[in-house]
mmCIF file of C-alpha atoms and ligand atoms in Angstrom:
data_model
loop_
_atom_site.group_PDB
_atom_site.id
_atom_site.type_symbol
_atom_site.label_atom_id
_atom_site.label_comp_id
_atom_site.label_asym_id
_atom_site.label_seq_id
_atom_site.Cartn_x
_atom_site.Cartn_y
_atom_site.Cartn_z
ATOM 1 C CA UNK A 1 29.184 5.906 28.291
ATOM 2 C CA UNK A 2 30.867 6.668 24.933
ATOM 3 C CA UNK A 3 29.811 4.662 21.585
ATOM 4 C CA UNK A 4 33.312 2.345 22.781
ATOM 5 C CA UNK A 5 31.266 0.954 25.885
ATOM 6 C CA UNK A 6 28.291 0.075 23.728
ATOM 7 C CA UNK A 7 28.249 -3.532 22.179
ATOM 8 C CA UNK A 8 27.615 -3.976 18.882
ATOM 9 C CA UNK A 9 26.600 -1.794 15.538
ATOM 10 C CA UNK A 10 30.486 -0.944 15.371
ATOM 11 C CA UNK A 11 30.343 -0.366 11.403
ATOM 12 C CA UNK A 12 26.968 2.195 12.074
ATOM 13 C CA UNK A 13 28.831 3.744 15.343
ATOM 14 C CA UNK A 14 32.462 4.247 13.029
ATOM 15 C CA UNK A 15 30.114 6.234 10.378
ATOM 16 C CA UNK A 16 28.347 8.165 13.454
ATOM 17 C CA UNK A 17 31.606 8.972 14.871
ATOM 18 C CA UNK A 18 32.735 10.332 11.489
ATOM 19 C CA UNK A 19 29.781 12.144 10.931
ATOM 20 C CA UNK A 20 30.535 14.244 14.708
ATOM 21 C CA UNK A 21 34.499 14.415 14.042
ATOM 22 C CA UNK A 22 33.834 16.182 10.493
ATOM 23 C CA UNK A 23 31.209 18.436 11.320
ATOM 24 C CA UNK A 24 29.633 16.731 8.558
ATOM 25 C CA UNK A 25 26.085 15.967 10.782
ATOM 26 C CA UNK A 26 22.341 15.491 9.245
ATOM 27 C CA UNK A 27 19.984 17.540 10.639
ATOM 28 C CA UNK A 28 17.921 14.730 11.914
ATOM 29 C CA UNK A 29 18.423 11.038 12.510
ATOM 30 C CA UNK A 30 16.385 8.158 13.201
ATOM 31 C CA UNK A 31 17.709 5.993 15.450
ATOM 32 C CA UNK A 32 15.740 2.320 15.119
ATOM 33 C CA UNK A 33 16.069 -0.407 17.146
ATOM 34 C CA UNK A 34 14.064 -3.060 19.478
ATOM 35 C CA UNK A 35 13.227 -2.627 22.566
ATOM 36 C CA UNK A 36 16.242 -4.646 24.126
ATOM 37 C CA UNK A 37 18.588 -1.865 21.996
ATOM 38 C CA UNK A 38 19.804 1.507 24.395
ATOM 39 C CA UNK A 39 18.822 3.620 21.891
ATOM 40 C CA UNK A 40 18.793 6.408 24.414
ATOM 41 C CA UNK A 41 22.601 5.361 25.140
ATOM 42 C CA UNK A 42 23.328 5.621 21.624
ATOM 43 C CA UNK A 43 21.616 9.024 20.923
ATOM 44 C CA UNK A 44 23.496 10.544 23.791
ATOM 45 C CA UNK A 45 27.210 8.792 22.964
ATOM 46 C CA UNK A 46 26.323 10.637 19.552
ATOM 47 C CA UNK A 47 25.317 13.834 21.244
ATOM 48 C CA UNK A 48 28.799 13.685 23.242
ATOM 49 C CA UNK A 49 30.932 12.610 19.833
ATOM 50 C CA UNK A 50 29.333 15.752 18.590
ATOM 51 C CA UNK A 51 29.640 18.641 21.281
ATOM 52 C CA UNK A 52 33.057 16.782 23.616
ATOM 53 C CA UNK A 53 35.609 19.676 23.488
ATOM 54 C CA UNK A 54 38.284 17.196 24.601
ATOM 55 C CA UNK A 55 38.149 13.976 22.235
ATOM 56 C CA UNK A 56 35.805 15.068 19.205
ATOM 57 C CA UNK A 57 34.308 12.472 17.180
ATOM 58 C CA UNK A 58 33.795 10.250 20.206
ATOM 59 C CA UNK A 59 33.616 11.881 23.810
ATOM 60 C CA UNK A 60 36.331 11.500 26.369
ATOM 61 C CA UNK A 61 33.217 10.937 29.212
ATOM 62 C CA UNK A 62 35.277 13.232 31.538
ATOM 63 C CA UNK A 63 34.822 16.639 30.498
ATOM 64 C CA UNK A 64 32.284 19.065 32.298
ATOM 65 C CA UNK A 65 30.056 18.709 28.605
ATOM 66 C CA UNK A 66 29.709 14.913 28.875
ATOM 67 C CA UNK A 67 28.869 15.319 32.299
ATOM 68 C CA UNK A 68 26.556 17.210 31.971
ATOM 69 C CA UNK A 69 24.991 15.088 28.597
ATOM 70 C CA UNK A 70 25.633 11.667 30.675
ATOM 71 C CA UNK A 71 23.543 13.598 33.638
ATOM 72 C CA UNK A 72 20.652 14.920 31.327
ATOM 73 C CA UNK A 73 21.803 18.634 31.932
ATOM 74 C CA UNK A 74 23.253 19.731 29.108
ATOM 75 C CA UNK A 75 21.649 23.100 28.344
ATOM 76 C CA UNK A 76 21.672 22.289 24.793
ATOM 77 C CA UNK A 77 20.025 19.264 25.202
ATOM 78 C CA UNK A 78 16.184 18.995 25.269
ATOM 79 C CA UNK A 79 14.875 15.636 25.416
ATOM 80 C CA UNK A 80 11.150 15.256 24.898
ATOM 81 C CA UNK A 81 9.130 12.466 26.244
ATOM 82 C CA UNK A 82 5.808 10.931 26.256
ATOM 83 C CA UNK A 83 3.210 12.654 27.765
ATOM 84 C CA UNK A 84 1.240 9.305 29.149
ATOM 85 C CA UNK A 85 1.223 6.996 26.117
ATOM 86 C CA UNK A 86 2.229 9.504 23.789
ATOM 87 C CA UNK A 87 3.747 12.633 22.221
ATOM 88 C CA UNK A 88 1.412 14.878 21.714
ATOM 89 C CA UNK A 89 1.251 18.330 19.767
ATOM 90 C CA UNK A 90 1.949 20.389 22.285
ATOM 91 C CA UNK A 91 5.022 18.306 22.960
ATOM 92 C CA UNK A 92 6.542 19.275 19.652
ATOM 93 C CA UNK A 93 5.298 22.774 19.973
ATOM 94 C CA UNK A 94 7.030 22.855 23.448
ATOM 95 C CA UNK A 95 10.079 21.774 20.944
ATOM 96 C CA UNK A 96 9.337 24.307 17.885
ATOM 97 C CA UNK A 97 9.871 26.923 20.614
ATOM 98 C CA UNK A 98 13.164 25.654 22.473
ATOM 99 C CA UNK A 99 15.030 25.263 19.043
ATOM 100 C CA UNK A 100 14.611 28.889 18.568
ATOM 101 C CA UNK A 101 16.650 29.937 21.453
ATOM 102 C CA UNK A 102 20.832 30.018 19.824
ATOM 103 C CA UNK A 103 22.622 27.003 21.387
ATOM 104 C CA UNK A 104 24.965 28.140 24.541
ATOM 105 C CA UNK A 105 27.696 25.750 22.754
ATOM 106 C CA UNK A 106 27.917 24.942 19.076
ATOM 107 C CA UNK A 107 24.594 23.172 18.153
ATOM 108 C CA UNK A 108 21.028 22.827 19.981
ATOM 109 C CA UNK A 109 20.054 18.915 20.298
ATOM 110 C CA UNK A 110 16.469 17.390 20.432
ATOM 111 C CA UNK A 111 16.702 13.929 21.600
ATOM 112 C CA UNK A 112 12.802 12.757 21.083
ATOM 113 C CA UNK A 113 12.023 9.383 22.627
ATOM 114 C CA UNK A 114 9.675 6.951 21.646
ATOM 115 C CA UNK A 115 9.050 8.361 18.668
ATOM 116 C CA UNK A 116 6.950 6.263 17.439
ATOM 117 C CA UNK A 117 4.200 7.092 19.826
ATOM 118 C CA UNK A 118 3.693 10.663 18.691
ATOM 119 C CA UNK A 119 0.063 11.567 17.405
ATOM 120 C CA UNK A 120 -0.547 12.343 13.963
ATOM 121 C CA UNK A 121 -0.263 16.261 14.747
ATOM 122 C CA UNK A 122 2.738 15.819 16.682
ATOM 123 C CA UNK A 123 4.241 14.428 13.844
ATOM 124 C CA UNK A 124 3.078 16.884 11.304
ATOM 125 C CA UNK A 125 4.503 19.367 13.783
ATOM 126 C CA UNK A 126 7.615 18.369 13.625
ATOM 127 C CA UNK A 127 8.064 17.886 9.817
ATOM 128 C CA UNK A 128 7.326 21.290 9.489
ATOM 129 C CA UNK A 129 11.079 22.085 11.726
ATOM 130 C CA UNK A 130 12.415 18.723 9.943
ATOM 131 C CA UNK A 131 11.834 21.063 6.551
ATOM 132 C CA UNK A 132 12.917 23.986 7.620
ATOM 133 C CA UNK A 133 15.718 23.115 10.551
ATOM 134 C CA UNK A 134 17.138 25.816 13.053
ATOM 135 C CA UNK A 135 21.431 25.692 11.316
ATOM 136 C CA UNK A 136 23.250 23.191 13.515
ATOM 137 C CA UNK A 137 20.359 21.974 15.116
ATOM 138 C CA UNK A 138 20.323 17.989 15.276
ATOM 139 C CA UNK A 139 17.222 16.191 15.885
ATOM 140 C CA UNK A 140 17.585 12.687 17.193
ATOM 141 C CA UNK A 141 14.634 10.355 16.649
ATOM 142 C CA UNK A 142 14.721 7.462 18.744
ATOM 143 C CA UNK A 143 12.112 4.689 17.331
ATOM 144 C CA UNK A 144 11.460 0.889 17.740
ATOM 145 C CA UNK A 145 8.997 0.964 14.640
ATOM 146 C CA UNK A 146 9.548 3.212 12.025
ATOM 147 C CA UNK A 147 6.394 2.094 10.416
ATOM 148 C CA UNK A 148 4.033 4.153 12.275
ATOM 149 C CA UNK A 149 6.022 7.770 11.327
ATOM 150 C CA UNK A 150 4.568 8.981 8.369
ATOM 151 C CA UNK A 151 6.803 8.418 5.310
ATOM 152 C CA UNK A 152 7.717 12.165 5.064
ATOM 153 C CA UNK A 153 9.284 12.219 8.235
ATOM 154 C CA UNK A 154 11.231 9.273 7.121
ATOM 155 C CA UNK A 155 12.705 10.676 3.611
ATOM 156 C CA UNK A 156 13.450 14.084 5.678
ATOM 157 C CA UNK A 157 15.829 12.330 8.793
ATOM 158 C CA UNK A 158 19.166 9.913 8.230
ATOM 159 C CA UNK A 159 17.352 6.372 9.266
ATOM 160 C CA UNK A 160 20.311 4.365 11.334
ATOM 161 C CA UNK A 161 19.079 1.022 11.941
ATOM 162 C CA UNK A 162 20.153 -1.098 15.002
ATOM 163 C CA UNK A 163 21.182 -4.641 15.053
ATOM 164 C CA UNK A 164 18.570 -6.771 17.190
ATOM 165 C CA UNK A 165 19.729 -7.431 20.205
ATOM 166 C CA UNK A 166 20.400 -11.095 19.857
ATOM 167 C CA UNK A 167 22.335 -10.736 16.530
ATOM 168 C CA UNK A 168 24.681 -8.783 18.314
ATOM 169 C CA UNK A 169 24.954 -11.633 21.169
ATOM 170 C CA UNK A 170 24.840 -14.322 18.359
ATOM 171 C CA UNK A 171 28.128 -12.283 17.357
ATOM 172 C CA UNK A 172 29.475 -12.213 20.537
ATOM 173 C CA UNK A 173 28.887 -15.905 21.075
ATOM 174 C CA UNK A 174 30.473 -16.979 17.754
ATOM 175 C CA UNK A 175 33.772 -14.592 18.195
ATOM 176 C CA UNK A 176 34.176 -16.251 21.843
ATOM 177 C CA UNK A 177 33.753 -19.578 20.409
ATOM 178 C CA UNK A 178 36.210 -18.810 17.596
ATOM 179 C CA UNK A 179 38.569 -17.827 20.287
ATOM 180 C CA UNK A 180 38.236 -20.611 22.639
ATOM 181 C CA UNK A 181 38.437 -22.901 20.567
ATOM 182 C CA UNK A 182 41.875 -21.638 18.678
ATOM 183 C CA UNK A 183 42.956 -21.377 22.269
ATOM 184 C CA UNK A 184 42.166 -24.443 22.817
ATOM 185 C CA UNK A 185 44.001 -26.214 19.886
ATOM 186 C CA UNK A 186 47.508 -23.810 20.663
ATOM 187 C CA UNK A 187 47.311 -25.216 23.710
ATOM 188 C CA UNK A 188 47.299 -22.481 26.083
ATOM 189 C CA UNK A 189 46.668 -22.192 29.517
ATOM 190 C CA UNK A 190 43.684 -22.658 31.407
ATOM 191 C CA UNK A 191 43.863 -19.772 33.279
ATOM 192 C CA UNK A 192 43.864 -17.430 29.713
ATOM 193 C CA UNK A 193 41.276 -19.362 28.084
ATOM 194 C CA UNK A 194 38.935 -19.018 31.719
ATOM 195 C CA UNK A 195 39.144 -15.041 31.210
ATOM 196 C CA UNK A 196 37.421 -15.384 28.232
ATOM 197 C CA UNK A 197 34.567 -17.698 29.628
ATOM 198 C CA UNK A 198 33.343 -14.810 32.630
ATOM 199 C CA UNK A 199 30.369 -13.823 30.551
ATOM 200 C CA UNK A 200 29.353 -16.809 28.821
ATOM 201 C CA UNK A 201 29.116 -18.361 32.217
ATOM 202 C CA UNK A 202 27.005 -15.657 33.745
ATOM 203 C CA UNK A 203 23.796 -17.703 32.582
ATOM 204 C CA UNK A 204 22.136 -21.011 31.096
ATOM 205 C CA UNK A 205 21.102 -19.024 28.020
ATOM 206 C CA UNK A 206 24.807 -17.696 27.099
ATOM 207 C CA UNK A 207 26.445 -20.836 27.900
ATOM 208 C CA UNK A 208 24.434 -22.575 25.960
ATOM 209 C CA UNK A 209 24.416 -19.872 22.675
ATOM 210 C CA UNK A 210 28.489 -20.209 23.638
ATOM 211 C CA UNK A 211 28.499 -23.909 22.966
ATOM 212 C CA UNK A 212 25.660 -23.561 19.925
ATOM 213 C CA UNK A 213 28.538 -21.507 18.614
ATOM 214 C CA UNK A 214 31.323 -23.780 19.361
ATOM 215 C CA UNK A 215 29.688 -26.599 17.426
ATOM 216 C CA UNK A 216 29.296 -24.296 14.735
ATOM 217 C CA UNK A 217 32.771 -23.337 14.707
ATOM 218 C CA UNK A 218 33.966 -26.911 14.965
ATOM 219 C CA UNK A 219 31.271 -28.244 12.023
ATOM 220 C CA UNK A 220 32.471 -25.442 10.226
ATOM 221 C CA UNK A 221 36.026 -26.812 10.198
ATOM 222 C CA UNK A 222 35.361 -30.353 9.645
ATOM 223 C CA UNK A 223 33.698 -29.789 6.346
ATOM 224 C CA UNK A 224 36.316 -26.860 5.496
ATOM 225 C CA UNK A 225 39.666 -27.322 3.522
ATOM 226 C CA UNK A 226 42.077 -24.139 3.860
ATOM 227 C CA UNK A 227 44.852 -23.755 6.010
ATOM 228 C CA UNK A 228 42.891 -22.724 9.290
ATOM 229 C CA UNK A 229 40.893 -26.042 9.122
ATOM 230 C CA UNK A 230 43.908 -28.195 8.909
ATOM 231 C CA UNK A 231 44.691 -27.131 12.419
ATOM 232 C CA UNK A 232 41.631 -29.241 13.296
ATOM 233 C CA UNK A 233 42.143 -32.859 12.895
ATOM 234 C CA UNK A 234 38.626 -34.421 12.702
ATOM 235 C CA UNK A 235 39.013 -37.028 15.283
ATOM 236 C CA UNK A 236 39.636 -33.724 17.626
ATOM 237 C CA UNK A 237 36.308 -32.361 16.429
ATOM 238 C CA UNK A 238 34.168 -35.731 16.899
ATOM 239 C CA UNK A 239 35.932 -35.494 20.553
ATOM 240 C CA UNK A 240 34.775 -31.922 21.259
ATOM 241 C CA UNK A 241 31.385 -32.088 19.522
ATOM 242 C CA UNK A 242 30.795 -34.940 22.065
ATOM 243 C CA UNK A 243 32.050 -32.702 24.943
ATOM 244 C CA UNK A 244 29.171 -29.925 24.142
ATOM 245 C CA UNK A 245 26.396 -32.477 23.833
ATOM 246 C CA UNK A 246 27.614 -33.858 27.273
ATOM 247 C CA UNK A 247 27.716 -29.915 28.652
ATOM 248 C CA UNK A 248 24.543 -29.567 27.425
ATOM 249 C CA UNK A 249 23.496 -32.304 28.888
ATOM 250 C CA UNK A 250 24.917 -31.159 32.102
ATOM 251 C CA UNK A 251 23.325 -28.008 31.944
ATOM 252 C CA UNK A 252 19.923 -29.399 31.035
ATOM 253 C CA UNK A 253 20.187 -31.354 34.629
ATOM 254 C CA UNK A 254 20.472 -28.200 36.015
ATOM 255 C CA UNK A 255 24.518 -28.296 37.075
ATOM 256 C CA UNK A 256 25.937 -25.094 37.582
ATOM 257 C CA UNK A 257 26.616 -23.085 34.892
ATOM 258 C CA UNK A 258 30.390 -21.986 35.318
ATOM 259 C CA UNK A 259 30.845 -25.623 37.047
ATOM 260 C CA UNK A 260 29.359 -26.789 32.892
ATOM 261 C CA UNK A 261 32.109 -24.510 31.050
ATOM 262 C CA UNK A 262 34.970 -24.684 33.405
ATOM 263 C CA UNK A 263 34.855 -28.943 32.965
ATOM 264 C CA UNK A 264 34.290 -28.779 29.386
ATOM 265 C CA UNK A 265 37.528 -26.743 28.951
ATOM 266 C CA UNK A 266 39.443 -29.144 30.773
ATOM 267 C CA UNK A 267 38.373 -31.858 29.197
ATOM 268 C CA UNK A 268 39.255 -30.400 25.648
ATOM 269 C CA UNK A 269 42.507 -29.629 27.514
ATOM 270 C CA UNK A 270 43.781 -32.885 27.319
HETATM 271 ZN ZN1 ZN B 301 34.153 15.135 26.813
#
């Protein structure tokens, strides 16, 4: 898993992978992001942009080093975790003490989940390394709420914030419908425009965020005036918009989902 393979955040992943192909790394990050967000993917896609021998600045996922980083092996790895509901002291101590040991590679990594959940201590701990970092270490922060780290922490570490999980889908949903719908108007085949459908038909909720999107698009267009929006004459919207209440409609009464998309397409095929 390489920052490629994760959706979303592409404008905070292109400065990450930057960051790794220059050299040019803080010594500490915060990585923030809900609980739906990898952030644990993210941190180690980062760790293997950084250290991958073979494709720096973004990991080929092949080589024996993002092996071993995909596998939670990497000798110059140490992840610390919560010790019952939270990170403790001795946690960070634990830390303190690995960082001093020279990196078998180029750089020593601390990857510390749940961040959020570290005690007071823990966290006074480990401003006291974020002040004075180990050269080429890289501490990775991995946080849902940045609120409860103590401001100091904050101003010492690189804060990268991720999208919420259903701002990326919203995004996903829109450039599908955007898609499908210019598709739909060059006339191309059904068998092209299907490929694009798998995953909005996987379930009621992205079918129906895929035809939320579609009206957008298509209101969008009516009320536009540009070149793009002349494709659309608005009899062929009124036609369409009727089509995704009548999906909707469908899918409300429980009809199968792919059954919902797959007749809606070939209706606005005609
Ligand atoms: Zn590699």
């Amino acid at each position: 898993m390489t920052f490629d393979d994760i959706k979303g955040n592409e404008k905070i992943f292109a400065g990450l992978k930057r960051a790794a192909l220059t050299g040019n790394v803080a010594h500490a990050y915060i990585i923030e992001g809900d609980a739906g967000v990898q952030k644990d993917m993210v941190a180690k896609a980062f760790a293997k942009a950084i250290l991958c021998r073979e494709k720096r600045g973004a990991g080929c996922d092949e080589c024996v080093i993002c092996n071993k980083i995909e596998h939670d092996n990497h000798e110059d790895i140490f992840y610390v975790r919560k010790d019952g509901n939270s990170i403790k002291d001795e946690n960070m101590s634990a830390l303190q003490e690995r960082l001093k040991n020279k990196p078998l590679g180029e750089r020593n990594i601390a990857i510390v989940e749940d961040a959020d959940t570290m005690t007071l201590r823990a966290q006074n701990r480990i401003l006291k390394t974020l002040e004075e970092p180990p050269s080429g270490t890289v501490i990775i922060l991995l946080s849902e709420n940045t609120e409860s780290l103590i401001p100091t922490i904050l101003s010492r570490c690189a804060v990268i914030r991720l999208a919420h999980t259903e701002d990326i889908e919203d995004a996903e949903s829109a450039e599908t419908a955007k898609r499908v719908a210019d598709s739909l108007i060059d006339g191309k085949p059904f068998v092209e425009i299907k490929k694009m459908l798998s995953s909005v038909s996987e379930n009621k909720d992205k079918a129906y965020a895929f035809l939320d999107a579609l009206e957008h698009f298509y209101g969008n267009m009516a009320v536009r005036d540009d070149e793009a929006s002349r494709n659309y004459p608005k009899e062929y919207i009124y036609s369409r918009v009727g089509d995704i209440e009548e999906a909707r409609r469908d899918l409300k009464r429980n009809a199968v989902t792919g059954y919902v998309i797959k007749s809606f397409v070939l209706k606005a095929m005609n």
